[in-house]
PDB file of C-alpha atoms in Angstrom:
ATOM      1  CA  UNK A 545       0.023   0.045   0.014  1.00  0.00           C
ATOM      2  CA  UNK A 546       2.822   2.450   0.911  1.00  0.00           C
ATOM      3  CA  UNK A 547       4.649   1.414  -2.286  1.00  0.00           C
ATOM      4  CA  UNK A 548       1.505   2.319  -4.411  1.00  0.00           C
ATOM      5  CA  UNK A 549       1.136   5.704  -2.609  1.00  0.00           C
ATOM      6  CA  UNK A 550       4.825   6.376  -3.006  1.00  0.00           C
ATOM      7  CA  UNK A 551       4.264   5.825  -6.772  1.00  0.00           C
ATOM      8  CA  UNK A 552       1.290   8.179  -6.981  1.00  0.00           C
ATOM      9  CA  UNK A 553       3.219  10.800  -5.009  1.00  0.00           C
ATOM     10  CA  UNK A 554       6.233  10.563  -7.204  1.00  0.00           C
ATOM     11  CA  UNK A 555       4.040  10.769 -10.218  1.00  0.00           C
ATOM     12  CA  UNK A 556       2.453  13.831  -9.118  1.00  0.00           C
ATOM     13  CA  UNK A 557       5.829  15.399  -8.092  1.00  0.00           C
ATOM     14  CA  UNK A 558       7.237  14.502 -11.437  1.00  0.00           C
ATOM     15  CA  UNK A 559       4.520  16.337 -13.327  1.00  0.00           C
ATOM     16  CA  UNK A 560       4.713  19.302 -10.933  1.00  0.00           C
ATOM     17  CA  UNK A 561       8.490  19.451 -11.535  1.00  0.00           C
ATOM     18  CA  UNK A 562       8.192  19.354 -15.201  1.00  0.00           C
ATOM     19  CA  UNK A 563       5.692  22.276 -15.225  1.00  0.00           C
ATOM     20  CA  UNK A 564       7.700  24.275 -12.849  1.00  0.00           C
ATOM     21  CA  UNK A 565      10.876  23.707 -14.486  1.00  0.00           C
ATOM     22  CA  UNK A 566       9.418  24.566 -17.902  1.00  0.00           C
ATOM     23  CA  UNK A 567       8.040  27.805 -16.609  1.00  0.00           C
ATOM     24  CA  UNK A 568      11.261  28.695 -14.976  1.00  0.00           C
ATOM     25  CA  UNK A 569      13.278  28.014 -18.171  1.00  0.00           C
ATOM     26  CA  UNK A 570      10.876  30.036 -20.275  1.00  0.00           C
ATOM     27  CA  UNK A 571      11.082  32.830 -17.752  1.00  0.00           C
ATOM     28  CA  UNK A 572      14.914  32.748 -17.755  1.00  0.00           C
ATOM     29  CA  UNK A 573      14.972  32.899 -21.414  1.00  0.00           C
ATOM     30  CA  UNK A 574      12.444  35.928 -21.601  1.00  0.00           C
ATOM     31  CA  UNK A 575      14.048  37.965 -19.027  1.00  0.00           C
ATOM     32  CA  UNK A 576      17.597  37.175 -20.588  1.00  0.00           C
ATOM     33  CA  UNK A 577      16.441  38.423 -23.964  1.00  0.00           C
ATOM     34  CA  UNK A 578      14.976  41.525 -22.507  1.00  0.00           C
ATOM     35  CA  UNK A 579      18.234  42.212 -20.596  1.00  0.00           C
ATOM     36  CA  UNK A 580      20.264  41.872 -23.763  1.00  0.00           C
ATOM     37  CA  UNK A 581      18.096  44.392 -25.595  1.00  0.00           C
ATOM     38  CA  UNK A 582      18.316  46.883 -22.618  1.00  0.00           C
ATOM     39  CA  UNK A 583      22.098  46.493 -22.430  1.00  0.00           C
ATOM     40  CA  UNK A 584      22.669  47.506 -26.039  1.00  0.00           C
ATOM     41  CA  UNK A 585      24.918  50.455 -26.823  1.00  0.00           C
ATOM     42  CA  UNK A 586      23.333  53.960 -26.404  1.00  0.00           C
ATOM     43  CA  UNK A 587      21.825  55.444 -29.740  1.00  0.00           C
ATOM     44  CA  UNK A 588      24.334  57.329 -31.825  1.00  0.00           C
ATOM     45  CA  UNK A 589      23.335  60.564 -33.421  1.00  0.00           C
ATOM     46  CA  UNK A 590      24.774  62.597 -36.230  1.00  0.00           C
ATOM     47  CA  UNK A 591      24.954  66.361 -36.059  1.00  0.00           C
ATOM     48  CA  UNK A 592      21.390  67.600 -36.392  1.00  0.00           C
ATOM     49  CA  UNK A 593      21.081  70.094 -39.340  1.00  0.00           C
ATOM     50  CA  UNK A 594      17.913  72.482 -39.031  1.00  0.00           C
ATOM     51  CA  UNK A 595      15.883  73.235 -42.061  1.00  0.00           C
ATOM     52  CA  UNK A 596      13.979  76.519 -41.815  1.00  0.00           C
ATOM     53  CA  UNK A 597      10.858  76.802 -43.915  1.00  0.00           C
ATOM     54  CA  UNK A 598       9.826  80.265 -45.110  1.00  0.00           C
ATOM     55  CA  UNK A 599       5.894  79.518 -45.538  1.00  0.00           C
ATOM     56  CA  UNK A 600       4.095  82.067 -43.420  1.00  0.00           C
ATOM     57  CA  UNK A 601       7.327  83.732 -42.170  1.00  0.00           C
ATOM     58  CA  UNK A 602       6.779  86.868 -44.304  1.00  0.00           C
ATOM     59  CA  UNK A 603       3.555  87.906 -42.685  1.00  0.00           C
ATOM     60  CA  UNK A 604       5.018  87.073 -39.195  1.00  0.00           C
ATOM     61  CA  UNK A 605       7.663  89.480 -39.799  1.00  0.00           C
ATOM     62  CA  UNK A 606       5.392  92.313 -41.133  1.00  0.00           C
ATOM     63  CA  UNK A 607       3.032  91.756 -38.044  1.00  0.00           C
ATOM     64  CA  UNK A 608       5.922  91.810 -35.624  1.00  0.00           C
ATOM     65  CA  UNK A 609       7.155  95.037 -37.037  1.00  0.00           C
ATOM     66  CA  UNK A 610       3.715  96.611 -36.905  1.00  0.00           C
ATOM     67  CA  UNK A 611       3.525  95.711 -33.138  1.00  0.00           C
ATOM     68  CA  UNK A 612       6.979  97.156 -32.297  1.00  0.00           C
ATOM     69  CA  UNK A 613       8.274  99.496 -35.120  1.00  0.00           C
ATOM     70  CA  UNK A 614      11.165 100.767 -33.115  1.00  0.00           C
ATOM     71  CA  UNK A 615      12.379  97.527 -31.601  1.00  0.00           C
ATOM     72  CA  UNK A 616      15.528  96.940 -33.697  1.00  0.00           C
ATOM     73  CA  UNK A 617      18.352  99.081 -34.476  1.00  0.00           C
ATOM     74  CA  UNK A 618      18.971 100.485 -37.967  1.00  0.00           C
ATOM     75  CA  UNK A 619      21.427  98.477 -39.955  1.00  0.00           C
ATOM     76  CA  UNK A 620      22.594 101.701 -41.508  1.00  0.00           C
ATOM     77  CA  UNK A 621      23.893 102.915 -38.260  1.00  0.00           C
ATOM     78  CA  UNK A 622      25.654  99.614 -37.586  1.00  0.00           C
ATOM     79  CA  UNK A 623      27.469  99.957 -40.885  1.00  0.00           C
ATOM     80  CA  UNK A 624      28.488 103.389 -40.259  1.00  0.00           C
ATOM     81  CA  UNK A 625      29.980 102.383 -36.853  1.00  0.00           C
ATOM     82  CA  UNK A 626      31.591  99.272 -38.254  1.00  0.00           C
ATOM     83  CA  UNK A 627      33.554 101.241 -40.878  1.00  0.00           C
ATOM     84  CA  UNK A 628      35.275  99.390 -43.731  1.00  0.00           C
ATOM     85  CA  UNK A 629      35.833  95.605 -43.385  1.00  0.00           C
ATOM     86  CA  UNK A 630      39.111  94.010 -44.258  1.00  0.00           C
ATOM     87  CA  UNK A 631      39.595  91.428 -46.985  1.00  0.00           C
ATOM     88  CA  UNK A 632      37.688  88.271 -46.212  1.00  0.00           C
ATOM     89  CA  UNK A 633      39.580  84.988 -45.688  1.00  0.00           C
ATOM     90  CA  UNK A 634      38.924  81.962 -47.813  1.00  0.00           C
ATOM     91  CA  UNK A 635      35.578  80.399 -46.657  1.00  0.00           C
ATOM     92  CA  UNK A 636      33.615  77.662 -48.302  1.00  0.00           C
ATOM     93  CA  UNK A 637      30.402  79.423 -47.610  1.00  0.00           C
ATOM     94  CA  UNK A 638      31.553  82.723 -48.894  1.00  0.00           C
ATOM     95  CA  UNK A 639      29.442  82.408 -52.043  1.00  0.00           C
ATOM     96  CA  UNK A 640      26.440  81.968 -49.788  1.00  0.00           C
ATOM     97  CA  UNK A 641      27.319  85.161 -47.808  1.00  0.00           C
ATOM     98  CA  UNK A 642      27.799  87.152 -50.829  1.00  0.00           C
ATOM     99  CA  UNK A 643      24.482  85.992 -52.335  1.00  0.00           C
ATOM    100  CA  UNK A 644      22.668  87.007 -48.998  1.00  0.00           C
ATOM    101  CA  UNK A 645      24.350  90.337 -49.009  1.00  0.00           C
ATOM    102  CA  UNK A 646      23.452  90.962 -52.667  1.00  0.00           C
ATOM    103  CA  UNK A 647      19.792  90.108 -51.858  1.00  0.00           C
ATOM    104  CA  UNK A 648      19.685  92.522 -48.919  1.00  0.00           C
ATOM    105  CA  UNK A 649      21.449  95.348 -50.882  1.00  0.00           C
ATOM    106  CA  UNK A 650      19.100  94.900 -53.839  1.00  0.00           C
ATOM    107  CA  UNK A 651      16.092  94.910 -51.452  1.00  0.00           C
ATOM    108  CA  UNK A 652      17.209  98.132 -49.608  1.00  0.00           C
ATOM    109  CA  UNK A 653      17.953  99.969 -52.875  1.00  0.00           C
ATOM    110  CA  UNK A 654      14.721  99.086 -54.437  1.00  0.00           C
ATOM    111  CA  UNK A 655      12.326  99.699 -51.511  1.00  0.00           C
ATOM    112  CA  UNK A 656      13.993 103.115 -50.902  1.00  0.00           C
ATOM    113  CA  UNK A 657      14.454 104.014 -54.606  1.00  0.00           C
ATOM    114  CA  UNK A 658      18.097 104.268 -54.091  1.00  0.00           C
ATOM    115  CA  UNK A 659      18.033 106.674 -51.196  1.00  0.00           C
ATOM    116  CA  UNK A 660      19.780 104.147 -48.930  1.00  0.00           C
ATOM    117  CA  UNK A 661      22.577 101.856 -49.716  1.00  0.00           C
ATOM    118  CA  UNK A 662      24.430  99.009 -47.901  1.00  0.00           C
ATOM    119  CA  UNK A 663      28.152  98.060 -47.157  1.00  0.00           C
ATOM    120  CA  UNK A 664      28.445  94.621 -48.907  1.00  0.00           C
ATOM    121  CA  UNK A 665      31.581  93.809 -46.854  1.00  0.00           C
ATOM    122  CA  UNK A 666      29.756  94.710 -43.669  1.00  0.00           C
ATOM    123  CA  UNK A 667      26.837  92.445 -44.510  1.00  0.00           C
ATOM    124  CA  UNK A 668      29.086  89.541 -45.601  1.00  0.00           C
ATOM    125  CA  UNK A 669      31.028  89.783 -42.184  1.00  0.00           C
ATOM    126  CA  UNK A 670      27.730  90.060 -40.264  1.00  0.00           C
ATOM    127  CA  UNK A 671      26.091  87.082 -41.947  1.00  0.00           C
ATOM    128  CA  UNK A 672      29.567  85.090 -41.439  1.00  0.00           C
ATOM    129  CA  UNK A 673      29.414  85.909 -37.783  1.00  0.00           C
ATOM    130  CA  UNK A 674      25.890  84.659 -37.500  1.00  0.00           C
ATOM    131  CA  UNK A 675      26.619  81.380 -39.360  1.00  0.00           C
ATOM    132  CA  UNK A 676      29.917  80.660 -37.484  1.00  0.00           C
ATOM    133  CA  UNK A 677      28.053  81.017 -34.096  1.00  0.00           C
ATOM    134  CA  UNK A 678      27.252  77.351 -34.469  1.00  0.00           C
ATOM    135  CA  UNK A 679      30.317  75.118 -33.511  1.00  0.00           C
ATOM    136  CA  UNK A 680      29.513  72.293 -36.050  1.00  0.00           C
ATOM    137  CA  UNK A 681      30.515  72.953 -39.642  1.00  0.00           C
ATOM    138  CA  UNK A 682      27.485  71.022 -40.881  1.00  0.00           C
ATOM    139  CA  UNK A 683      25.235  73.560 -39.144  1.00  0.00           C
ATOM    140  CA  UNK A 684      27.264  76.538 -40.356  1.00  0.00           C
ATOM    141  CA  UNK A 685      27.052  75.210 -43.887  1.00  0.00           C
ATOM    142  CA  UNK A 686      23.170  74.603 -43.507  1.00  0.00           C
ATOM    143  CA  UNK A 687      22.674  78.010 -42.045  1.00  0.00           C
ATOM    144  CA  UNK A 688      24.379  79.831 -44.914  1.00  0.00           C
ATOM    145  CA  UNK A 689      22.752  77.792 -47.499  1.00  0.00           C
ATOM    146  CA  UNK A 690      19.259  77.874 -46.033  1.00  0.00           C
ATOM    147  CA  UNK A 691      19.469  81.635 -45.315  1.00  0.00           C
ATOM    148  CA  UNK A 692      19.690  82.322 -49.150  1.00  0.00           C
ATOM    149  CA  UNK A 693      16.445  80.624 -50.155  1.00  0.00           C
ATOM    150  CA  UNK A 694      14.857  82.081 -46.991  1.00  0.00           C
ATOM    151  CA  UNK A 695      15.637  85.639 -47.514  1.00  0.00           C
ATOM    152  CA  UNK A 696      14.904  85.224 -51.341  1.00  0.00           C
ATOM    153  CA  UNK A 697      11.484  84.263 -50.469  1.00  0.00           C
ATOM    154  CA  UNK A 698      10.984  86.817 -47.665  1.00  0.00           C
ATOM    155  CA  UNK A 699      12.443  89.956 -49.285  1.00  0.00           C
ATOM    156  CA  UNK A 700      10.546  89.392 -52.425  1.00  0.00           C
ATOM    157  CA  UNK A 701       7.204  89.203 -50.682  1.00  0.00           C
ATOM    158  CA  UNK A 702       4.719  91.915 -51.663  1.00  0.00           C
ATOM    159  CA  UNK A 703       3.704  92.483 -48.030  1.00  0.00           C
ATOM    160  CA  UNK A 704       7.177  92.575 -46.729  1.00  0.00           C
ATOM    161  CA  UNK A 705       8.190  95.193 -49.491  1.00  0.00           C
ATOM    162  CA  UNK A 706       5.160  97.339 -48.794  1.00  0.00           C
ATOM    163  CA  UNK A 707       6.016  97.395 -45.125  1.00  0.00           C
ATOM    164  CA  UNK A 708       9.601  98.384 -45.913  1.00  0.00           C
ATOM    165  CA  UNK A 709       8.562 101.128 -48.156  1.00  0.00           C
ATOM    166  CA  UNK A 710       6.494 102.633 -45.437  1.00  0.00           C
ATOM    167  CA  UNK A 711       8.766 102.014 -42.551  1.00  0.00           C
ATOM    168  CA  UNK A 712      12.470 101.135 -42.291  1.00  0.00           C
ATOM    169  CA  UNK A 713      14.023  98.731 -44.834  1.00  0.00           C
ATOM    170  CA  UNK A 714      16.833  97.847 -42.538  1.00  0.00           C
ATOM    171  CA  UNK A 715      14.673  97.071 -39.559  1.00  0.00           C
ATOM    172  CA  UNK A 716      12.618  94.796 -41.810  1.00  0.00           C
ATOM    173  CA  UNK A 717      15.944  93.078 -42.839  1.00  0.00           C
ATOM    174  CA  UNK A 718      16.985  92.688 -39.286  1.00  0.00           C
ATOM    175  CA  UNK A 719      13.709  91.270 -38.314  1.00  0.00           C
ATOM    176  CA  UNK A 720      13.897  88.715 -41.133  1.00  0.00           C
ATOM    177  CA  UNK A 721      17.499  87.569 -40.104  1.00  0.00           C
ATOM    178  CA  UNK A 722      16.411  87.494 -36.455  1.00  0.00           C
ATOM    179  CA  UNK A 723      13.216  85.289 -37.303  1.00  0.00           C
ATOM    180  CA  UNK A 724      15.477  82.880 -39.210  1.00  0.00           C
ATOM    181  CA  UNK A 725      18.061  82.669 -36.389  1.00  0.00           C
ATOM    182  CA  UNK A 726      15.178  82.054 -33.810  1.00  0.00           C
ATOM    183  CA  UNK A 727      13.742  79.238 -36.007  1.00  0.00           C
ATOM    184  CA  UNK A 728      17.104  77.730 -36.532  1.00  0.00           C
ATOM    185  CA  UNK A 729      17.965  77.817 -32.847  1.00  0.00           C
ATOM    186  CA  UNK A 730      14.465  76.368 -31.778  1.00  0.00           C
ATOM    187  CA  UNK A 731      14.930  73.409 -34.198  1.00  0.00           C
ATOM    188  CA  UNK A 732      18.250  72.689 -32.594  1.00  0.00           C
ATOM    189  CA  UNK A 733      16.938  73.046 -29.101  1.00  0.00           C
ATOM    190  CA  UNK A 734      13.892  70.654 -29.981  1.00  0.00           C
ATOM    191  CA  UNK A 735      16.049  68.052 -31.310  1.00  0.00           C
ATOM    192  CA  UNK A 736      18.500  68.318 -28.269  1.00  0.00           C
ATOM    193  CA  UNK A 737      15.409  67.768 -26.028  1.00  0.00           C
ATOM    194  CA  UNK A 738      14.381  64.704 -28.091  1.00  0.00           C
ATOM    195  CA  UNK A 739      17.868  63.230 -27.851  1.00  0.00           C
ATOM    196  CA  UNK A 740      18.097  63.904 -24.210  1.00  0.00           C
ATOM    197  CA  UNK A 741      14.881  61.958 -23.715  1.00  0.00           C
ATOM    198  CA  UNK A 742      16.281  59.186 -25.847  1.00  0.00           C
ATOM    199  CA  UNK A 743      19.466  58.998 -23.547  1.00  0.00           C
ATOM    200  CA  UNK A 744      17.236  59.036 -20.487  1.00  0.00           C
ATOM    201  CA  UNK A 745      15.051  56.334 -21.747  1.00  0.00           C
ATOM    202  CA  UNK A 746      18.292  54.333 -22.489  1.00  0.00           C
ATOM    203  CA  UNK A 747      19.508  54.555 -18.963  1.00  0.00           C
ATOM    204  CA  UNK A 748      16.040  53.617 -17.794  1.00  0.00           C
ATOM    205  CA  UNK A 749      16.152  50.598 -20.157  1.00  0.00           C
ATOM    206  CA  UNK A 750      19.564  49.677 -18.916  1.00  0.00           C
ATOM    207  CA  UNK A 751      18.584  49.700 -15.383  1.00  0.00           C
ATOM    208  CA  UNK A 752      15.476  47.591 -16.102  1.00  0.00           C
ATOM    209  CA  UNK A 753      17.766  45.160 -18.120  1.00  0.00           C
ATOM    210  CA  UNK A 754      20.065  44.684 -15.250  1.00  0.00           C
ATOM    211  CA  UNK A 755      17.004  43.927 -13.004  1.00  0.00           C
ATOM    212  CA  UNK A 756      15.659  41.564 -15.664  1.00  0.00           C
ATOM    213  CA  UNK A 757      19.204  39.893 -15.799  1.00  0.00           C
ATOM    214  CA  UNK A 758      19.191  39.344 -12.038  1.00  0.00           C
ATOM    215  CA  UNK A 759      15.605  37.797 -12.389  1.00  0.00           C
ATOM    216  CA  UNK A 760      16.806  35.583 -15.284  1.00  0.00           C
ATOM    217  CA  UNK A 761      19.591  34.257 -13.210  1.00  0.00           C
ATOM    218  CA  UNK A 762      17.444  33.519 -10.276  1.00  0.00           C
ATOM    219  CA  UNK A 763      15.012  31.633 -12.555  1.00  0.00           C
ATOM    220  CA  UNK A 764      17.698  29.667 -14.114  1.00  0.00           C
ATOM    221  CA  UNK A 765      19.084  28.826 -10.678  1.00  0.00           C
ATOM    222  CA  UNK A 766      15.715  27.671  -9.498  1.00  0.00           C
ATOM    223  CA  UNK A 767      15.377  25.577 -12.685  1.00  0.00           C
ATOM    224  CA  UNK A 768      18.709  23.924 -12.089  1.00  0.00           C
ATOM    225  CA  UNK A 769      18.003  23.374  -8.364  1.00  0.00           C
ATOM    226  CA  UNK A 770      14.577  21.689  -9.297  1.00  0.00           C
ATOM    227  CA  UNK A 771      16.175  19.605 -12.140  1.00  0.00           C
ATOM    228  CA  UNK A 772      18.950  18.374  -9.785  1.00  0.00           C
ATOM    229  CA  UNK A 773      16.510  17.762  -7.036  1.00  0.00           C
ATOM    230  CA  UNK A 774      14.445  15.526  -9.311  1.00  0.00           C
ATOM    231  CA  UNK A 775      17.606  13.768 -10.355  1.00  0.00           C
ATOM    232  CA  UNK A 776      18.584  13.052  -6.825  1.00  0.00           C
ATOM    233  CA  UNK A 777      15.119  11.657  -6.001  1.00  0.00           C
ATOM    234  CA  UNK A 778      15.389   9.464  -9.026  1.00  0.00           C
ATOM    235  CA  UNK A 779      18.741   8.254  -7.971  1.00  0.00           C
ATOM    236  CA  UNK A 780      17.559   7.724  -4.369  1.00  0.00           C
ATOM    237  CA  UNK A 781      14.569   5.734  -5.537  1.00  0.00           C
ATOM    238  CA  UNK A 782      16.594   3.652  -7.907  1.00  0.00           C
ATOM    239  CA  UNK A 783      19.167   2.798  -5.224  1.00  0.00           C
ATOM    240  CA  UNK A 784      16.385   1.846  -2.685  1.00  0.00           C
ATOM    241  CA  UNK A 785      14.742  -0.358  -5.309  1.00  0.00           C
ATOM    242  CA  UNK A 786      18.159  -1.971  -6.069  1.00  0.00           C
ATOM    243  CA  UNK A 787      18.818  -2.362  -2.425  1.00  0.00           C
ATOM    244  CA  UNK A 788      15.407  -4.008  -1.776  1.00  0.00           C
ATOM    245  CA  UNK A 789      16.005  -6.322  -4.823  1.00  0.00           C
ATOM    246  CA  UNK A 790      19.584  -7.352  -3.434  1.00  0.00           C
ATOM    247  CA  UNK A 791      17.973  -7.941   0.007  1.00  0.00           C
ATOM    248  CA  UNK A 792      15.369 -10.042  -1.515  1.00  0.00           C
ATOM    249  CA  UNK A 793      17.795 -12.176  -3.459  1.00  0.00           C
ATOM    250  CA  UNK A 794      20.079 -12.696  -0.425  1.00  0.00           C
ATOM    251  CA  UNK A 795      16.905 -13.915   1.602  1.00  0.00           C
ATOM    252  CA  UNK A 796      16.012 -16.191  -1.273  1.00  0.00           C
ATOM    253  CA  UNK A 797      19.466 -17.786  -1.233  1.00  0.00           C
ATOM    254  CA  UNK A 798      19.494 -18.125   2.537  1.00  0.00           C
ATOM    255  CA  UNK A 799      16.011 -19.781   2.299  1.00  0.00           C
ATOM    256  CA  UNK A 800      17.148 -22.083  -0.496  1.00  0.00           C
TER     257      UNK A 800
END
């Protein structure tokens, strides 16, 4: 009777061990894979290059000038104070700076009927200073290239030209340049915020991965413990059965 109960108990225990061991093994694999994913290297980013769109900017510039007509310093005063500018050094973006300066000069001359002129060298130096404010060459290149198309669109807008004819052409130019700078900077700031969030998320994922790795190790340890326990039980049972068989044979020889 006891032998039969032992067989039933061992059968139930064997099924329980198989189920639990399977669950532990799957859990260990699941958490280990999750840990490997979280322990990957942090995301790599190339230098972000803003792209400033000009749609709607012309009306914003006109409206901002109407709200505060005396907010900016006249560019003509800045040019007089700056005086002549020395010879420009070789620059890969010099062609863009010259094109921007030509756009501004043409705009001022046309809207003032030639009453005001500009200092081309001063304009080139001013645009270069704005572009080289950015420490990455890729951003400086993008700034110079994008400013050409931006000003070409803005300074040829009818509303902008009408506002410049009625007010101050240099103020309008200054506001266009400031608007471009603000949009350029805002895009960089937004991208930096996004990347900071990515880095923060990576740190959090790494911490979660480390925790998952510990859980996977614990599950694997429990799996091995159960497996070895079942093996020991099986060995003990076989040894007991063998001992009973040997004892029975010895008794049979003695009785024989």
